[in-house]
C-alpha positions as a Markdown table, in Angstrom:
| # | Residue | x | y | z |
|---|---|---|---|---|
| 1 | Unk | 0.0 | 0.0 | 0.0 |
| 2 | Unk | 1.6 | 3.3 | -1.1 |
| 3 | Unk | 1.6 | 6.7 | 0.4 |
| 4 | Unk | 0.9 | 9.8 | -1.6 |
| 5 | Unk | 1.8 | 13.3 | -0.3 |
| 6 | Unk | -0.7 | 16.1 | -0.5 |
| 7 | Unk | 1.6 | 18.6 | 1.2 |
| 8 | Unk | 5.3 | 19.1 | 2.1 |
| 9 | Unk | 6.3 | 22.4 | 3.7 |
| 10 | Unk | 8.8 | 24.1 | 5.8 |
| 11 | Unk | 8.4 | 27.1 | 8.1 |
| 12 | Unk | 10.7 | 29.0 | 10.5 |
| 13 | Unk | 9.7 | 31.1 | 13.4 |
| 14 | Unk | 11.6 | 32.7 | 16.3 |
| 15 | Unk | 15.2 | 33.6 | 16.6 |
| 16 | Unk | 18.3 | 32.3 | 14.8 |
| 17 | Unk | 19.5 | 29.1 | 16.5 |
| 18 | Unk | 23.0 | 28.9 | 18.1 |
| 19 | Unk | 23.0 | 25.2 | 17.7 |
| 20 | Unk | 20.3 | 24.3 | 15.1 |
| 21 | Unk | 18.9 | 20.8 | 14.7 |
| 22 | Unk | 18.3 | 19.1 | 11.4 |
| 23 | Unk | 15.1 | 17.8 | 9.9 |
| 24 | Unk | 15.2 | 14.8 | 7.5 |
| 25 | Unk | 12.6 | 13.5 | 5.1 |
| 26 | Unk | 13.6 | 10.6 | 2.8 |
| 27 | Unk | 11.7 | 8.2 | 0.6 |
| 28 | Unk | 13.1 | 4.9 | -0.6 |
| 29 | Unk | 11.6 | 2.1 | -2.7 |
| 30 | Unk | 12.8 | -1.4 | -2.1 |
| 31 | Unk | 11.1 | -3.6 | -4.7 |
| 32 | Unk | 7.5 | -3.8 | -3.4 |
| 33 | Unk | 8.2 | -2.0 | -0.1 |
| 34 | Unk | 7.9 | 1.8 | 0.2 |
| 35 | Unk | 9.8 | 3.4 | 3.1 |
| 36 | Unk | 9.6 | 6.9 | 4.4 |
| 37 | Unk | 12.2 | 8.0 | 6.9 |
| 38 | Unk | 11.5 | 11.1 | 9.1 |
| 39 | Unk | 13.9 | 12.5 | 11.7 |
| 40 | Unk | 14.5 | 15.5 | 13.9 |
| 41 | Unk | 18.1 | 15.4 | 15.0 |
| 42 | Unk | 20.6 | 17.2 | 17.1 |
| 43 | Unk | 22.9 | 18.7 | 14.4 |
| 44 | Unk | 25.9 | 16.8 | 15.8 |
| 45 | Unk | 24.5 | 13.4 | 14.9 |
| 46 | Unk | 21.9 | 13.9 | 12.1 |
| 47 | Unk | 24.5 | 13.3 | 9.3 |
| 48 | Unk | 25.9 | 10.2 | 10.9 |
| 49 | Unk | 22.5 | 8.7 | 11.4 |
| 50 | Unk | 21.3 | 9.3 | 7.8 |
| 51 | Unk | 24.5 | 8.0 | 6.3 |
| 52 | Unk | 24.3 | 4.8 | 8.4 |
| 53 | Unk | 20.7 | 4.2 | 7.4 |
| 54 | Unk | 21.6 | 4.7 | 3.7 |
| 55 | Unk | 24.5 | 2.3 | 3.7 |
| 56 | Unk | 23.1 | -0.3 | 6.1 |
| 57 | Unk | 19.4 | -0.4 | 5.0 |
| 58 | Unk | 18.4 | 1.6 | 2.0 |
| 59 | Unk | 21.2 | 0.4 | -0.3 |
| 60 | Unk | 20.8 | -3.2 | 0.6 |
| 61 | Unk | 18.4 | -5.8 | -0.9 |
| 62 | Unk | 16.3 | -6.9 | 2.0 |
| 63 | Unk | 13.3 | -9.3 | 2.0 |
| 64 | Unk | 10.0 | -7.8 | 2.7 |
| 65 | Unk | 9.4 | -10.1 | 5.6 |
| 66 | Unk | 12.6 | -8.8 | 7.2 |
| 67 | Unk | 12.1 | -5.0 | 6.6 |
| 68 | Unk | 10.7 | -4.2 | 10.1 |
| 69 | Unk | 13.4 | -6.1 | 12.0 |
| 70 | Unk | 16.2 | -4.7 | 9.8 |
| 71 | Unk | 14.9 | -1.2 | 10.0 |
| 72 | Unk | 14.8 | -1.4 | 13.8 |
| 73 | Unk | 18.3 | -2.8 | 14.0 |
| 74 | Unk | 19.7 | -0.3 | 11.5 |
| 75 | Unk | 18.1 | 2.6 | 13.4 |
| 76 | Unk | 19.4 | 1.5 | 16.8 |
| 77 | Unk | 23.0 | 1.0 | 15.5 |
| 78 | Unk | 22.8 | 4.3 | 13.6 |
| 79 | Unk | 21.9 | 6.2 | 16.8 |
| 80 | Unk | 24.4 | 4.4 | 19.0 |
| 81 | Unk | 27.2 | 4.9 | 16.5 |
| 82 | Unk | 26.5 | 8.6 | 16.1 |
| 83 | Unk | 26.3 | 9.1 | 19.8 |
| 84 | Unk | 29.6 | 7.3 | 20.4 |
| 85 | Unk | 31.4 | 9.6 | 17.9 |
| 86 | Unk | 30.0 | 12.7 | 19.8 |
| 87 | Unk | 31.4 | 11.2 | 23.1 |
| 88 | Unk | 34.8 | 10.8 | 21.5 |
| 89 | Unk | 35.1 | 14.5 | 20.6 |
| 90 | Unk | 33.2 | 16.3 | 23.3 |
| 91 | Unk | 33.1 | 16.7 | 27.1 |
| 92 | Unk | 31.1 | 14.1 | 28.9 |
| 93 | Unk | 28.4 | 16.6 | 30.1 |
| 94 | Unk | 27.9 | 17.8 | 26.6 |
| 95 | Unk | 27.8 | 14.4 | 25.0 |
| 96 | Unk | 24.9 | 13.4 | 27.3 |
| 97 | Unk | 22.8 | 16.2 | 25.9 |
| 98 | Unk | 22.6 | 14.5 | 22.5 |
| 99 | Unk | 19.0 | 13.9 | 21.3 |
| 100 | Unk | 17.0 | 12.9 | 18.3 |
| 101 | Unk | 13.7 | 11.4 | 17.3 |
| 102 | Unk | 12.8 | 9.5 | 14.1 |
| 103 | Unk | 10.2 | 7.3 | 12.6 |
| 104 | Unk | 10.2 | 4.9 | 9.6 |
| 105 | Unk | 6.8 | 4.4 | 7.9 |
| 106 | Unk | 6.8 | 1.0 | 6.1 |
| 107 | Unk | 4.2 | 0.6 | 3.4 |
| 108 | Unk | 1.8 | 2.9 | 5.3 |
| 109 | Unk | 1.2 | 0.0 | 7.6 |
| 110 | Unk | 3.8 | -0.1 | 10.3 |
| 111 | Unk | 6.0 | 2.4 | 12.2 |
| 112 | Unk | 9.5 | 1.9 | 13.6 |
| 113 | Unk | 10.1 | 4.7 | 16.1 |
| 114 | Unk | 13.2 | 5.8 | 17.9 |
| 115 | Unk | 14.0 | 8.6 | 20.3 |
| 116 | Unk | 17.0 | 9.5 | 22.3 |
| 117 | Unk | 17.6 | 12.1 | 25.1 |
| 118 | Unk | 15.0 | 14.8 | 25.4 |
| 119 | Unk | 13.9 | 14.6 | 21.8 |
| 120 | Unk | 10.6 | 12.7 | 21.5 |
| 121 | Unk | 8.3 | 11.0 | 19.1 |
| 122 | Unk | 4.6 | 11.1 | 20.1 |
| 123 | Unk | 1.9 | 9.2 | 18.2 |
| 124 | Unk | -1.7 | 10.6 | 18.4 |
| 125 | Unk | -4.3 | 7.8 | 18.3 |
| 126 | Unk | -7.9 | 8.8 | 18.6 |
| 127 | Unk | -7.0 | 12.0 | 20.4 |
| 128 | Unk | -4.7 | 10.4 | 22.9 |
| 129 | Unk | -0.9 | 10.9 | 23.0 |
| 130 | Unk | 1.3 | 7.7 | 23.1 |
| 131 | Unk | 5.1 | 7.6 | 23.6 |
| 132 | Unk | 7.4 | 4.7 | 23.2 |
| 133 | Unk | 8.6 | 3.3 | 26.5 |
| 134 | Unk | 11.0 | 0.6 | 27.7 |
| 135 | Unk | 8.1 | -1.8 | 27.8 |
| 136 | Unk | 7.3 | -1.2 | 24.1 |
| 137 | Unk | 11.0 | -1.5 | 23.3 |
| 138 | Unk | 11.2 | -5.0 | 24.8 |
| 139 | Unk | 8.0 | -6.3 | 23.3 |
| 140 | Unk | 8.1 | -4.5 | 20.0 |
| 141 | Unk | 4.2 | -4.5 | 20.0 |
| 142 | Unk | 1.3 | -2.4 | 21.0 |
| 143 | Unk | -2.1 | -3.8 | 21.6 |
| 144 | Unk | -4.6 | -1.3 | 20.3 |
| 145 | Unk | -7.4 | -2.8 | 18.3 |
| 146 | Unk | -6.9 | -3.0 | 14.5 |
| 147 | Unk | -10.0 | -1.6 | 12.8 |
| 148 | Unk | -9.1 | -1.7 | 9.1 |
| 149 | Unk | -12.0 | -2.6 | 6.8 |
| 150 | Unk | -11.0 | -5.5 | 4.6 |
| 151 | Unk | -10.1 | -4.4 | 1.1 |
| 152 | Unk | -10.0 | -0.7 | 2.0 |
| 153 | Unk | -7.0 | 1.6 | 1.9 |
| 154 | Unk | -6.7 | 3.3 | 5.2 |
| 155 | Unk | -4.0 | 5.8 | 4.5 |
| 156 | Unk | -4.3 | 7.3 | 1.0 |
| 157 | Unk | -2.2 | 10.3 | 1.8 |
| 158 | Unk | 0.1 | 11.7 | 4.5 |
| 159 | Unk | 0.9 | 15.3 | 5.0 |
| 160 | Unk | 4.0 | 16.7 | 6.8 |
| 161 | Unk | 5.5 | 19.9 | 7.8 |
| 162 | Unk | 8.9 | 20.7 | 9.4 |
| 163 | Unk | 9.2 | 23.7 | 11.6 |
| 164 | Unk | 12.6 | 24.7 | 12.9 |
| 165 | Unk | 13.5 | 27.6 | 15.1 |
| 166 | Unk | 15.9 | 28.4 | 17.9 |
| 167 | Unk | 16.0 | 30.6 | 20.9 |
| 168 | Unk | 19.4 | 32.3 | 21.3 |
| 169 | Unk | 19.0 | 32.9 | 25.0 |
| 170 | Unk | 22.0 | 31.6 | 26.9 |
| 171 | Unk | 21.6 | 28.3 | 28.7 |
| 172 | Unk | 20.0 | 25.1 | 27.5 |
| 173 | Unk | 18.3 | 22.8 | 29.8 |
| 174 | Unk | 20.6 | 19.8 | 30.2 |
| 175 | Unk | 19.4 | 16.3 | 29.4 |
| 176 | Unk | 19.3 | 13.8 | 32.2 |
| 177 | Unk | 20.6 | 11.1 | 29.8 |
| 178 | Unk | 20.9 | 10.2 | 26.1 |
| 179 | Unk | 19.0 | 6.9 | 26.6 |
| 180 | Unk | 17.9 | 5.3 | 23.3 |
| 181 | Unk | 14.5 | 3.7 | 22.9 |
| 182 | Unk | 13.4 | 1.9 | 19.7 |
| 183 | Unk | 10.1 | 0.1 | 19.1 |
| 184 | Unk | 7.5 | -0.8 | 16.5 |
| 185 | Unk | 3.8 | -0.1 | 16.2 |
| 186 | Unk | 1.1 | -0.8 | 13.6 |
| 187 | Unk | -0.7 | 2.0 | 11.8 |
| 188 | Unk | -4.5 | 1.5 | 12.3 |
| 189 | Unk | -7.7 | 3.5 | 11.8 |
| 190 | Unk | -7.1 | 5.4 | 15.1 |
| 191 | Unk | -3.7 | 6.7 | 14.0 |
| 192 | Unk | -4.1 | 10.5 | 13.4 |
| 193 | Unk | -0.7 | 12.1 | 13.4 |
| 194 | Unk | 2.9 | 11.9 | 14.7 |
| 195 | Unk | 4.9 | 14.7 | 16.4 |
| 196 | Unk | 8.7 | 14.5 | 16.2 |
| 197 | Unk | 10.1 | 17.3 | 18.2 |
| 198 | Unk | 13.3 | 18.5 | 20.0 |
| 199 | Unk | 13.9 | 19.5 | 23.6 |
| 200 | Unk | 12.6 | 23.0 | 23.0 |
| 201 | Unk | 9.1 | 21.7 | 22.7 |
| 202 | Unk | 9.1 | 19.0 | 25.4 |
| 203 | Unk | 10.7 | 21.1 | 28.1 |
| 204 | Unk | 7.7 | 23.4 | 28.2 |
| 205 | Unk | 4.7 | 21.0 | 27.5 |
| 206 | Unk | 3.6 | 17.5 | 28.1 |
| 207 | Unk | 2.7 | 15.0 | 25.4 |
| 208 | Unk | -1.0 | 15.3 | 25.7 |
| 209 | Unk | -0.8 | 19.1 | 25.9 |
| 210 | Unk | 0.9 | 19.1 | 22.5 |
| 211 | Unk | -1.6 | 16.7 | 21.0 |
| 212 | Unk | -4.5 | 18.8 | 22.4 |
| 213 | Unk | -3.0 | 22.0 | 21.0 |
| 214 | Unk | -2.8 | 20.8 | 17.4 |
| 215 | Unk | -5.2 | 18.0 | 17.2 |
| 216 | Unk | -8.0 | 20.1 | 15.6 |
| 217 | Unk | -5.7 | 21.5 | 12.9 |
| 218 | Unk | -5.9 | 19.6 | 9.7 |
| 219 | Unk | -3.2 | 21.6 | 7.9 |
| 220 | Unk | 0.2 | 20.2 | 9.1 |
| 221 | Unk | 1.9 | 23.5 | 8.3 |
| 222 | Unk | -0.4 | 25.3 | 10.6 |
| 223 | Unk | 0.0 | 22.6 | 13.3 |
| 224 | Unk | 3.8 | 22.8 | 13.2 |
| 225 | Unk | 3.8 | 26.6 | 13.4 |
| 226 | Unk | 1.3 | 26.5 | 16.2 |
| 227 | Unk | 3.4 | 24.0 | 18.2 |
| 228 | Unk | 6.6 | 26.0 | 17.7 |
| 229 | Unk | 5.1 | 29.3 | 18.5 |
| 230 | Unk | 3.5 | 27.9 | 21.7 |
| 231 | Unk | 6.9 | 26.6 | 22.8 |
| 232 | Unk | 8.3 | 30.1 | 22.3 |
| 233 | Unk | 5.4 | 31.7 | 24.1 |
| 234 | Unk | 6.2 | 29.4 | 27.1 |
| 235 | Unk | 9.7 | 30.7 | 27.1 |
| 236 | Unk | 11.5 | 27.6 | 25.9 |
| 237 | Unk | 15.2 | 28.1 | 26.3 |
| 238 | Unk | 16.3 | 25.3 | 23.9 |
| 239 | Unk | 16.4 | 24.9 | 20.1 |
| 240 | Unk | 12.9 | 24.1 | 18.7 |
| 241 | Unk | 12.5 | 21.7 | 15.8 |
| 242 | Unk | 9.3 | 19.8 | 15.0 |
| 243 | Unk | 8.0 | 17.6 | 12.3 |
| 244 | Unk | 4.3 | 16.8 | 11.9 |
| 245 | Unk | 3.2 | 13.7 | 10.0 |
| 246 | Unk | -0.6 | 13.6 | 9.5 |
| 247 | Unk | -2.4 | 10.5 | 8.2 |
| 248 | Unk | -5.6 | 11.1 | 6.2 |
């Protein structure tokens, strides 16, 4: 089942960032499998993660039955490798501030989600915010009901928007750790949208607050701008990067 894009946009608000993050959107076709890779990264590791994904997943011939497992493994190794390089070149306290969040959409049917540090991936299902946890990382499954109608295409199109801004005020709230969590979930009829966002969003609002704020906005551009501006209004002191992926 393919994914068609009805809108891709980019918007910037706020001040120039002292340490900007990077937003990645990449599509790959592997025989009958369509992959979309989305990420919001700390600028120190974004390039390393995307290069690893390209060489260890996208450039290889992988059986369709193995795509989910291989995607999960590649994403985990990409994050760990990029984080290790940062630790080699920076002070320990700075290396622990590394963060990123990404999601792989496989054939519009399954998600592979990863987040590290204070960056976060939040899935909205039927108005409720869900975040990957250690439990989901271990089981690799979630147990929401699957309400697809036989023979029907659930997700004819997906809309995204990236919004990147930064607050140049001195002092960034330090991460408690750069723990990595990776897990998988199914896309079902309750799946509405995904928020990938940096520390600047999550240090000033909770998951459900973010979902409630933009849930009524059908336009992902408007939703991303709303989320970023609200973080600025709440005096976020960290770089703000967010990516909205809406399933129609």
